Coordinates of C-alpha atoms in Angstrom, one line a residue:
X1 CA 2.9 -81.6 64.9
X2 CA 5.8 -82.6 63.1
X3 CA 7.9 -82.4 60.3
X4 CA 5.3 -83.6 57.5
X5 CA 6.5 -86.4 55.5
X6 CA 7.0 -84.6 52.2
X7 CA 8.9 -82.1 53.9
X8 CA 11.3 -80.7 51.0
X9 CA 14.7 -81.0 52.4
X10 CA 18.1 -80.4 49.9
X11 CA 20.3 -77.5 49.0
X12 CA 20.6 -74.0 47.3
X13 CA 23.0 -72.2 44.7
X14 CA 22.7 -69.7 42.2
X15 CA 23.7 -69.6 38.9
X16 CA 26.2 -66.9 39.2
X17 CA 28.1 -68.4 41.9
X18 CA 28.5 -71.9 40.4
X19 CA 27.9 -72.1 36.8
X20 CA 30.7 -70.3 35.7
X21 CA 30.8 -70.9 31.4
X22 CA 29.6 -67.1 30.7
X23 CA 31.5 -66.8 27.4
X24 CA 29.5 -70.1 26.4
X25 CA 26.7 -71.0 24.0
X26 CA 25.5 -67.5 23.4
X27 CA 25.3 -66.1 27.1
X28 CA 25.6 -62.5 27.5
X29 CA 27.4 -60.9 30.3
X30 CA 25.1 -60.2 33.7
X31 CA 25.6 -57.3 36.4
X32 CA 26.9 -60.3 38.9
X33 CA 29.8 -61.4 36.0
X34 CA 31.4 -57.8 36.2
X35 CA 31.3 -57.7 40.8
X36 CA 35.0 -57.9 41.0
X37 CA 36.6 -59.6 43.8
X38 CA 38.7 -58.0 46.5
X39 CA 38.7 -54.4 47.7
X40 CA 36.6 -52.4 45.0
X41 CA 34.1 -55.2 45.2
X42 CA 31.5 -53.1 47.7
X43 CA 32.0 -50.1 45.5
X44 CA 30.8 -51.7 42.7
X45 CA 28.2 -53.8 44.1
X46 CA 26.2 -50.8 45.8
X47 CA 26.5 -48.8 42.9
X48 CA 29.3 -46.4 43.8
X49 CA 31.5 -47.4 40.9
X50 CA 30.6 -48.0 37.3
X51 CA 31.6 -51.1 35.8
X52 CA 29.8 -52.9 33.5
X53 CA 32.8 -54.3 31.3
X54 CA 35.8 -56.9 32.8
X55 CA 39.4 -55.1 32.9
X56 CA 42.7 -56.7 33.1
X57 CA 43.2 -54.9 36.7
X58 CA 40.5 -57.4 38.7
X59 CA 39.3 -60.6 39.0
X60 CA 36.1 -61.9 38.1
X61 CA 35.3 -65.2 40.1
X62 CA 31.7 -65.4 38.3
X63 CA 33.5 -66.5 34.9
X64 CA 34.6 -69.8 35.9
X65 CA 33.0 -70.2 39.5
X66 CA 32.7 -73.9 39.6
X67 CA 32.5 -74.8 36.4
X68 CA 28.5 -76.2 37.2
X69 CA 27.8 -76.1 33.4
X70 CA 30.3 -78.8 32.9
X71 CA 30.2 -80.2 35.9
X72 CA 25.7 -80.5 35.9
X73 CA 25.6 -84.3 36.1
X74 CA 28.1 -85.3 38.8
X75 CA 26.9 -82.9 41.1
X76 CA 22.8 -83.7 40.6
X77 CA 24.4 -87.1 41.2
X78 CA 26.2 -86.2 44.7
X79 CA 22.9 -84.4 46.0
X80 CA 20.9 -87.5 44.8
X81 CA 23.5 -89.4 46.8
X82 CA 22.3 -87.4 50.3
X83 CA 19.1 -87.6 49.2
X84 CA 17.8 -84.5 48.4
X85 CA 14.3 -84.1 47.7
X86 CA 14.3 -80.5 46.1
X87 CA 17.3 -78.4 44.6
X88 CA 17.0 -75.0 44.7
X89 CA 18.6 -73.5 41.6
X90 CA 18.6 -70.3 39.4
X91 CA 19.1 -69.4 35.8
X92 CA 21.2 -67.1 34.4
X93 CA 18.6 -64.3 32.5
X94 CA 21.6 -63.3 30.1
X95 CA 21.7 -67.9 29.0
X96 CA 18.4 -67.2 27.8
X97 CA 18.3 -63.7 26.8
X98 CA 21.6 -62.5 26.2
X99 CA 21.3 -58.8 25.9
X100 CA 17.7 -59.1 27.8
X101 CA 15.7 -56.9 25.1
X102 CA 15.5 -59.5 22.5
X103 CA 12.1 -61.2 21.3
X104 CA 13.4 -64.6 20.7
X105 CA 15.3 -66.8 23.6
X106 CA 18.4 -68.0 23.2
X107 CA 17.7 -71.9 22.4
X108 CA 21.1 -73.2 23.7
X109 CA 20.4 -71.7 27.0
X110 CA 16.9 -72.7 27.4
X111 CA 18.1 -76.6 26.3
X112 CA 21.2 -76.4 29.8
X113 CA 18.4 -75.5 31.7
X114 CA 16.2 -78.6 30.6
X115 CA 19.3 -80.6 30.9
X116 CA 19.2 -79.9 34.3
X117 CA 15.7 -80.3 35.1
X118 CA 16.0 -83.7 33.2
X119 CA 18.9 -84.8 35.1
X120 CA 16.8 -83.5 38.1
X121 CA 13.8 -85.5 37.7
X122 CA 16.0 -89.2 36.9
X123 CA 17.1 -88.8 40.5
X124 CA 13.7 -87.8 42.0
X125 CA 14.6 -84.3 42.7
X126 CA 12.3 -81.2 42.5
X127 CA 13.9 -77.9 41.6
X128 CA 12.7 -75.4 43.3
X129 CA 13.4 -72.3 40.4
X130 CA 14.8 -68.6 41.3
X131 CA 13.8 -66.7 37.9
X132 CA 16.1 -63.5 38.8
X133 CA 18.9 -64.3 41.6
X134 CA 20.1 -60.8 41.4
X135 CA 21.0 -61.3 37.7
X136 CA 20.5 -57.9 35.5
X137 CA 21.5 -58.6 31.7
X138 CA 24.3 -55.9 31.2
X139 CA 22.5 -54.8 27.7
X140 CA 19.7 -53.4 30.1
X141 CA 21.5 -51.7 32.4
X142 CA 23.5 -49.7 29.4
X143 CA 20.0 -49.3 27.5
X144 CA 17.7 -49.0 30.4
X145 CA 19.7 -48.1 33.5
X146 CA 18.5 -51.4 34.9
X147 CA 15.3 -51.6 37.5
X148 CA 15.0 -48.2 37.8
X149 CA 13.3 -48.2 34.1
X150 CA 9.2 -49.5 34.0
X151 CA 10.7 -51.1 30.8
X152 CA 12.4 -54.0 33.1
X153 CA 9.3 -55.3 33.5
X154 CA 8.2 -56.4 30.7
X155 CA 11.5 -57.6 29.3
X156 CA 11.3 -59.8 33.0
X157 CA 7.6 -61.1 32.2
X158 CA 9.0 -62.4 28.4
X159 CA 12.0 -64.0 30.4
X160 CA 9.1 -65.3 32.8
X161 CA 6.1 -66.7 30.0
X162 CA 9.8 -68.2 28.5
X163 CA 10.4 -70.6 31.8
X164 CA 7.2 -71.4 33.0
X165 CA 6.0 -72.2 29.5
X166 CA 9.0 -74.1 28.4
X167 CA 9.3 -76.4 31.7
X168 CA 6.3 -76.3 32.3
X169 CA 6.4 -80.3 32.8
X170 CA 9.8 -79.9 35.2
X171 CA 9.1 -77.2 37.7
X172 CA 5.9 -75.9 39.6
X173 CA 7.8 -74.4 42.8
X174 CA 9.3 -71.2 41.7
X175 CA 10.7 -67.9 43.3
X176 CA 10.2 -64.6 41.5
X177 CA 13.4 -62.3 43.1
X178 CA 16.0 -63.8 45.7
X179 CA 16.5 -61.4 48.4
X180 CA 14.8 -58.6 47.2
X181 CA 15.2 -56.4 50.2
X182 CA 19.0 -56.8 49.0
X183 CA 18.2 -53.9 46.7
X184 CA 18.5 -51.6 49.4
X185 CA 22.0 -52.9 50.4
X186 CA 23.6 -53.5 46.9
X187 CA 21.7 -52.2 44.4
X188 CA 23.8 -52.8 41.6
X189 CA 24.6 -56.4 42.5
X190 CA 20.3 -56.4 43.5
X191 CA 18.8 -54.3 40.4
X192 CA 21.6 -53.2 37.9
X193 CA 21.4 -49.9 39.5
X194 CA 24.4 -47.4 39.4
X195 CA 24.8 -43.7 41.0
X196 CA 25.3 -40.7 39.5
X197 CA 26.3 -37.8 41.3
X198 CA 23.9 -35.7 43.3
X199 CA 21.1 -38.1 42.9
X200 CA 18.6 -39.1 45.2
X201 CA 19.9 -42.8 45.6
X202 CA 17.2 -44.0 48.2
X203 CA 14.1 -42.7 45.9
X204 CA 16.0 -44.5 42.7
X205 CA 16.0 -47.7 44.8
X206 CA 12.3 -47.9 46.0
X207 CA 11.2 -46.5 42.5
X208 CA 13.6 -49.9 41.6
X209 CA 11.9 -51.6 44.1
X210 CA 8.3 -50.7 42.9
X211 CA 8.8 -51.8 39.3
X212 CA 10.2 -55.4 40.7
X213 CA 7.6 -55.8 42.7
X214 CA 4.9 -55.0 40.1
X215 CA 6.6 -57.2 37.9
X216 CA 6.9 -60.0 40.4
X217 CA 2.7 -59.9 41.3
X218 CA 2.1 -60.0 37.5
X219 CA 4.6 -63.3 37.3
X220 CA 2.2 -64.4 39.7
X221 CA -0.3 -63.9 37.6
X222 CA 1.3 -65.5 34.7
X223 CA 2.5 -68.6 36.6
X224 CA -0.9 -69.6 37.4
X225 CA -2.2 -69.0 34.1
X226 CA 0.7 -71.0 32.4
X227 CA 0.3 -73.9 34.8
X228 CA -2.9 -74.1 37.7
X229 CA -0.1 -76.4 39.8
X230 CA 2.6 -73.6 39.7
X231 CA 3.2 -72.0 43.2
X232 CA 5.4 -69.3 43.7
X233 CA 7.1 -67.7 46.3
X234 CA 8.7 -64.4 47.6
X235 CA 12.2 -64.5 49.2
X236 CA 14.2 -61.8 51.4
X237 CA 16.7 -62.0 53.6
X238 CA 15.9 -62.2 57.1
X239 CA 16.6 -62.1 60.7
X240 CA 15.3 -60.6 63.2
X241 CA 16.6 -57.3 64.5
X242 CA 17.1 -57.5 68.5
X243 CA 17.4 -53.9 70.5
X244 CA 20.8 -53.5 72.0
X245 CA 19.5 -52.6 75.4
X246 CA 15.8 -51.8 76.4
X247 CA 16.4 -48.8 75.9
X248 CA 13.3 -47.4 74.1
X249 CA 15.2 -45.7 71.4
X250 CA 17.1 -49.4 70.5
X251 CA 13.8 -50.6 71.3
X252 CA 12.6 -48.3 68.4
X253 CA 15.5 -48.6 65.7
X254 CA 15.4 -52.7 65.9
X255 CA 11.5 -51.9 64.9
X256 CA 12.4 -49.8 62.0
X257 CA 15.0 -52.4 60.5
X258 CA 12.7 -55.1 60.6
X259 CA 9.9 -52.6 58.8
X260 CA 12.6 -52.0 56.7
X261 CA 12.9 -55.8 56.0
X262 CA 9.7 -56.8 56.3
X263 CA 8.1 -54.0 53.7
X264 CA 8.8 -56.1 50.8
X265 CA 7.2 -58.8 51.9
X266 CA 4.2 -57.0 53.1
X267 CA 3.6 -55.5 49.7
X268 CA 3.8 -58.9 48.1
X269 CA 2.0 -61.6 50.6
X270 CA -0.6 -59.3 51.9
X271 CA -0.9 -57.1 48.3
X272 CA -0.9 -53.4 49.1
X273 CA 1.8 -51.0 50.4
X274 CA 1.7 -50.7 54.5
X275 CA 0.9 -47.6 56.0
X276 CA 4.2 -47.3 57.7
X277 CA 5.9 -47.3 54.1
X278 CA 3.4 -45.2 52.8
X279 CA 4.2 -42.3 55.4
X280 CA 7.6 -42.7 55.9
X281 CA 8.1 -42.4 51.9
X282 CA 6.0 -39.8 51.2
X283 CA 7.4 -37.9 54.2
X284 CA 11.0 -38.3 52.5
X285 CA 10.0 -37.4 49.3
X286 CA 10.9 -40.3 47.6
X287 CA 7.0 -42.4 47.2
X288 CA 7.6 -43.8 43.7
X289 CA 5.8 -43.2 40.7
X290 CA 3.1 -45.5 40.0
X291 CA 0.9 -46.8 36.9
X292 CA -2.8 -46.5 36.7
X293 CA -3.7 -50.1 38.0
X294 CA -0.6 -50.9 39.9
X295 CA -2.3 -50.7 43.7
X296 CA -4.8 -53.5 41.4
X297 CA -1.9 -55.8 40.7
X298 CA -0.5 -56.2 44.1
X299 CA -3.8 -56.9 45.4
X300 CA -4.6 -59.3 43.1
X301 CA -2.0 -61.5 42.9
X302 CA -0.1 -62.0 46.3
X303 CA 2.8 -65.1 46.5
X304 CA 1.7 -68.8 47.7
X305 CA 4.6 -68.7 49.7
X306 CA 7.5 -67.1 51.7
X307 CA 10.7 -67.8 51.7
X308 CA 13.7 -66.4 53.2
X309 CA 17.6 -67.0 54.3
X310 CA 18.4 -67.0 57.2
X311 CA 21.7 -66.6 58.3
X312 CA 22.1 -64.7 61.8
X313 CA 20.1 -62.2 63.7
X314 CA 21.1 -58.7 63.9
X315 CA 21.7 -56.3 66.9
X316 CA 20.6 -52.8 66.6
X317 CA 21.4 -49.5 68.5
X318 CA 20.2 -45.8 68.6
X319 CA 22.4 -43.8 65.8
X320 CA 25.5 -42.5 67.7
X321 CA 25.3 -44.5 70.6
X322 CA 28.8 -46.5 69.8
X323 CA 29.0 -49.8 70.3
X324 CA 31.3 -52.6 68.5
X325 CA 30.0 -53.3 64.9
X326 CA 29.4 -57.1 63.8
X327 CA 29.1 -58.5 59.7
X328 CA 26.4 -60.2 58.3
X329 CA 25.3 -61.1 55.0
X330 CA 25.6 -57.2 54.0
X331 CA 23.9 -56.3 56.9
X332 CA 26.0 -54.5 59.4
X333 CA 25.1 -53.9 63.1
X334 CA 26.0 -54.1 67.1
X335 CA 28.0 -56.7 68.1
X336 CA 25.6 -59.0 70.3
X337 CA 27.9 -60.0 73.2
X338 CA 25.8 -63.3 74.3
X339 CA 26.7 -65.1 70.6
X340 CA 29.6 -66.6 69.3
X341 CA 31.0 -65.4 65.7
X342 CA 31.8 -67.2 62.2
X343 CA 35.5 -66.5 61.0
X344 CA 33.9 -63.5 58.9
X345 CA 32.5 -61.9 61.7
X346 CA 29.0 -63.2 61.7
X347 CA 26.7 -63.9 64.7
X348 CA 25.8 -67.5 65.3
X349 CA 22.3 -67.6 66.5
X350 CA 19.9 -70.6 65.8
X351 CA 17.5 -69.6 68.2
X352 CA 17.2 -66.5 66.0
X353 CA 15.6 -68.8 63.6
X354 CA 12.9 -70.2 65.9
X355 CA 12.2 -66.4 66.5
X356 CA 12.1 -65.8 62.9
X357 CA 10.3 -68.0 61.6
X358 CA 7.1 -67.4 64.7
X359 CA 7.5 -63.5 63.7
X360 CA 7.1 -63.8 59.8
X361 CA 4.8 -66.8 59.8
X362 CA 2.3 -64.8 62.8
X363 CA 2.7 -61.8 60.1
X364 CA 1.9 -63.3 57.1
X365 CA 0.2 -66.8 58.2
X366 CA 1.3 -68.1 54.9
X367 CA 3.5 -71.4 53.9
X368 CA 6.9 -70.9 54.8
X369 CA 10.5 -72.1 53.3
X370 CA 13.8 -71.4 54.5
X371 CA 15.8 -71.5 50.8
X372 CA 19.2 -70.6 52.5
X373 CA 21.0 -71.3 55.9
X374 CA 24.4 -72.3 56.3
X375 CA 28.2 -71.6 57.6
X376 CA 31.2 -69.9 55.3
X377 CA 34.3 -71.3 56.5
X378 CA 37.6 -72.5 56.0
X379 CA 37.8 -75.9 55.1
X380 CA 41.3 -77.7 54.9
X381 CA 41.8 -81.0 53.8
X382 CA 44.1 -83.2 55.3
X383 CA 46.8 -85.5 54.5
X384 CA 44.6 -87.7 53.4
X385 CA 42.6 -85.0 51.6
X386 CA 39.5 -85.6 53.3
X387 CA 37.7 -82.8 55.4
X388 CA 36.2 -82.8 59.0
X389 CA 34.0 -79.9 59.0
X390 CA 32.4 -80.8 62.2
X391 CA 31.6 -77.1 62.9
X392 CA 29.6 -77.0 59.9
X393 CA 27.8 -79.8 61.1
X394 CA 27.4 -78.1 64.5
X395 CA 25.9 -75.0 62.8
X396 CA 22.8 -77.0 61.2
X397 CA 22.8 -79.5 63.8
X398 CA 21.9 -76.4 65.8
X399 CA 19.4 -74.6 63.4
X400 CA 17.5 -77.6 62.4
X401 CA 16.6 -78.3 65.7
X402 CA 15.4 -74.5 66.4
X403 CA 13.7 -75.1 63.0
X404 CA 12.0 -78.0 64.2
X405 CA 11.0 -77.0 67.5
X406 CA 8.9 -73.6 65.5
X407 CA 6.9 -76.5 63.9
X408 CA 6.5 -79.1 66.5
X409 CA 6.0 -76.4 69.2
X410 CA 5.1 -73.3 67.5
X411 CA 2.9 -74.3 64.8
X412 CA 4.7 -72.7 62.1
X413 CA 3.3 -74.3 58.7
X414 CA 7.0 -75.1 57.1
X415 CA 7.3 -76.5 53.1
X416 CA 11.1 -76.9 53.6
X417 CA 14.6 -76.2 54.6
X418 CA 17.3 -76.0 51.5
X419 CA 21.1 -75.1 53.0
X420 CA 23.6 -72.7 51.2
X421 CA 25.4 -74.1 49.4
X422 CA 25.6 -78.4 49.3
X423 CA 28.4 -77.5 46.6
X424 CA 31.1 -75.1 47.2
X425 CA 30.8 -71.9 45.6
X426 CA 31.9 -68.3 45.0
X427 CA 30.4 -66.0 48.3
X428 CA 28.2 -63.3 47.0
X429 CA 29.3 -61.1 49.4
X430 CA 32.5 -61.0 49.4
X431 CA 33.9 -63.0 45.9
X432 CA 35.6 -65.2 47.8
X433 CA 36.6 -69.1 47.2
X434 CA 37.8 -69.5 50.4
X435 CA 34.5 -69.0 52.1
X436 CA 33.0 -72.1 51.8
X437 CA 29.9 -73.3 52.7
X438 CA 29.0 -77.0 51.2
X439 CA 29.1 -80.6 52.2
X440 CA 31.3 -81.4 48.6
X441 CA 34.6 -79.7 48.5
X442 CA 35.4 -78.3 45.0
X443 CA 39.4 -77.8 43.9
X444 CA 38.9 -74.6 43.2
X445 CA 41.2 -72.0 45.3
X446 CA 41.4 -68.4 45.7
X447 CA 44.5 -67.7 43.1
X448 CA 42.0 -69.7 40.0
X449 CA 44.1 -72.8 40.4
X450 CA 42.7 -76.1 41.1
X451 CA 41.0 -79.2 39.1
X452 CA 37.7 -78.5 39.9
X453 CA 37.4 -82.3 41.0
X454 CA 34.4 -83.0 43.8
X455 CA 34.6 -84.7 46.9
X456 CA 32.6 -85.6 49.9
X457 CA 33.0 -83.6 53.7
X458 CA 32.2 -85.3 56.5
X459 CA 29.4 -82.9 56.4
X460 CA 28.1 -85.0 53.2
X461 CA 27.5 -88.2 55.3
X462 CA 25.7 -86.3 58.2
X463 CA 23.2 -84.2 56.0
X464 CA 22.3 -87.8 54.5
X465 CA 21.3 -89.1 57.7
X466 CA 19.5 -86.2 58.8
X467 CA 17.7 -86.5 55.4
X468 CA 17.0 -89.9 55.8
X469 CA 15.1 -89.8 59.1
X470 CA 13.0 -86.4 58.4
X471 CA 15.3 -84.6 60.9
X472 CA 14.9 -87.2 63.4
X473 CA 18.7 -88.1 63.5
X474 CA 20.9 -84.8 64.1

C-alpha cells in the first residue's frame, strides 16, 4: 500500500500566530493576544498570573504576528506555488464574535474568512478548518471564567452553526479543538483558565476539559446536520512516551503519560470516558460534574478522524529518580541519550512517528492526519539574502519517510501530512520570532522591526518536489 493519490499534503498555522490585525474590523481581544513574550510568558500561559489586558511593561507578538490579514493573497499564492493540496488554518473566535456572548456575528470577520476560503479554492486548495486553536474571547473569560463555565458551550456551538453554515460551500474537513490535551499543560493559553489561590487546579481543568469535550461531540453533531459531506476531526498533541530504562516503574510512568495523552482522545473517537480515567479521577476527587445526557452525547457522536502533531517523542522516568531533563512542545521529560536535539532543546526522533502513528491508529482504527510536524530554528540569510535551511529539509526528509513506511508497511489508513508552519510565524510556546519553522522566510525579527516582505528557503523548492511526486522524491 501506498501513499493514495489524493493524499492531502500542505501546511498548518493558526490564526493567532500569523494574522496579527487584532485591533481590526471589529475583533475583540482573545486569551492568546494578551500571552506575553519573554520571561512571564509560562506564568501567564498556565494560569499562574492574571492577565487579561496588554501593559506597556511586555510584548505582545500576537498583535502584529505576520501581518496574514494583509498579507492573505500572497501567501495562498506561495503555497499554491509548492502545491499544496490542503491548508490547514484557524479562525480567530473574537473576528467573529468579538466579546463571544453576543447573538449576532461580526460580518466583517465572517467576510476575511470567506476571503480566504475564496482565495483558497482559485488555487485548488482545501482548508482543512481549526474552529478553536486555543483561542478564548477575553469577554468570556472576565464573564464566565473561560472553560470552566457549562455556559462555554453553547456560546462555542453558536460560533460553530456560524462556520459551518456560512462556508458551508468552502470547507467540509474541520477540527473542533487543536491540542486539546494542551489544557492540562497551559490552561490559560488551552481554555481561558486562570488560578486562584487554594484551588483545586487539576479538578478545574478536567471539569474544563469535560465541558470541551461535550461541546466538541455536539459540533459533531451539528456538522453533519449542517452539511452530510462535513467530517471532523479531533487533534492532540502526541508522541509517544518511551520508559527511561526497563525498569518496571519507568516501564509504568511512560504508561501513565500516554493515558494521560491518550484520554482525550479516547473520550472522543471511541465515545465514553475509559475506565482508567474513571478510577483514577474519582480516586482524586476531582471526576467532574456532569449533565443528565452527557455520557449520551459522547457516545453518539464520536470524530471521523484523528489528528495529531507530532513533534518528538518523550522520555519518561520514576518520580525522583534524577536524570537530565529535555524540552518539548510544553512537555518536559528525560533526556533520551540515543537522539539528537533541536537548538531549543527538543528530541529529534522520526522513528517516533512511525511508532506513533501504529500506536494511535491500532487504538482507535480510525482515519488518521498528522496537522503539524516540523523544525524551529534559526534561519540566517545570507549575503545574498537567500536561506539554506538544509536541516529543515533533513528533519521532514526524515519523518516523511517514517510516515511513509507506517502506511506502506504498517497499514496505517493516513488522510494527510500538513507541516508547521509553511510561513514563518510567532512560536506558541515560547513567543518567539526567532524560532522559525517555514519554507517562506517573513522580515519580521524579534525587536518588531522588519518589512514583513516573503521569500522562498531552499526548503520551498524541496517541499514542491516532494509534493509533486506523492512523497516519492525526498
Amino acid at each position: 500500500m501506498s501513499l493514495q493519490e489524493n493524499f492531502l499534503w500542505g501546511g498548518a498555522s493558526a490564526a493567532n500566530q500569523c494574522e496579527g490585525g487584532i485591533y481590526e474590523d471589529g475583533r475583540g481581544l482573545a486569551n492568546v493576544d494578551v500571552c506575553p513574550a519573554g520571561k512571564d510568558r509560562q506564568d501567564v500561559i498556565t494560569g499562574r498570573r492574571k492577565m487579561l489586558r496588554m501593559d506597556k511593561e511586555h510584548v505582545y507578538p500576537a498583535a502584529e504576528a505576520v501581518d496574514f490579514y494583509h498579507h492573505f493573497r500572497e501567501d495562498i499564492a506561495l503555497l499554491a506555488e509548492m502545491g499544496f493540496r490542503v491548508y490547514r488554518m484557524s479562525i480567530a473566535w473574537t473576528r467573529i464574535f468579538p466579546r463571544g456572548d453576543e447573538e449576532e456575528p461580526n460580518e466583517a470577520g465572517l467576510r476575511f474568512y470567506e476571503e480566504v476560503f475564496r482565495e483558497c479554492r482559485m488555487h485548488g486548495i482545501q482548508p482543512l478548518v481549526t474552529i478553536c486553536h486555543f483561542d478564548c474571547p477575553v469577554g468570556l473569560i472576565e464573564k464566565y471564567g473561560g472553560w470552566r463555565n457549562r455556559k462555554m458551550i453553547d456560546f462555542y456551538l453558536r460560533l460553530c452553526r456560524t462556520l459551518f453554515t456560512r462556508y458551508k460551500e468552502y470547507v467540509v474537513y474541520w477540527l473542533n479543538f487543536n491540542e486539546i490535551n494542551m489544557i492540562l499543560h497551559a490552561p490559560f493559553m488551552g481554555a481561558g483558565l486562570c488560578f486562584e489561590e487554594g484551588e483545586n487546579e487539576e479538578a478545574v481543568k478536567y471539569q474544563a476539559a469535560h465541558h470541551e469535550l461535550v461541546a466538541g461531540a455536539l459540533a459533531v453533531k451539528l456538522a453533519h446536520e449542517i452539511n452530510p459531506e462535513n467530517k471532523v476531526g479531533c487533534m492532540f498533541a502526541a508522541g509517544s512516551a518511551y520508559p527511561c530504562t526497563c525498569r518496571p516503574e519507568d516501564v509504568w510512568e511512560a504508561l501513565l503519560t500516554d493515558q494521560e495523552n491518550y484520554f482525550f482522545v479516547d473520550v472522543q473517537a471511541r465515545g465514553y470516558y475509559p475506565s482508567y480515567a474513571k478510577s483514577r479521577l474519582s480516586r482524586q476527587g476531582i471526576w467532574p460534574v456532569m449533565a443528565e445526557g452527557d455520557e449520551e452525547i459522547l457516545q453518539e457522536n464520536p470524530v471521523d478522524f484523528i489528528s495529531f502533531s507530532y513533534y518528538n517523542s518523550r522520555c519518561i522516568a520514576a518520580p525522583g529518580t534524577g536524570g537530565e531533563e529535555a524540552e518539548g512542545n510544553l512537555f518536559k521529560s528525560a533526556k533520551n541519550p540515543y537522539l539528537q536535539y533541536s537548538e531549543w532543546g527538543w528530541p529529534i526522533d522520526p522513528l517516533g512517528l512511525r511508532i506513533t502513528l501504529n500506536e494511535v491508529y491500532d487504538r482507535y482504527q480510525k482515519p488518521l492526519f498528522i496537522v503539524e510536524n516540523g523544525l524551529g530554528a534559526v534561519d540566517t540569510p545570507d549575503e545574498k539574502g537567500e536561506i539554506d535551511d538544509g536541516y529543515r529539509i533533513d528533519y521532514l526528509r526524515e519523518h516523511i519517510r517514517a510516515m511513509k513506511a507506517a502506511v506502506e508497511e504498517d497499514g496505517v489508513e493516513l488522510m494527510g501530512y500538513t507541516t508547521w508552519a509553511p510561513i514563518d510565524l510567532i512560536s506558541a510556546g515560547s513567543g518567539e520570532m526567532r524560532k522559525r519553522y517555514g519554507f517562506v522566510y517573513v522580515d519580521k525579527q524579534e525587536d518588531g522591526s522588519g518589512t514583513f516582505a516573503r521569500s522562498r528557503k531552499r526548503s520551498f523548492y524541496w517541499y514542491r518536489k516532494v509534493i509533486e511526486t506523492n512523497g516519492e522524491v525526498l
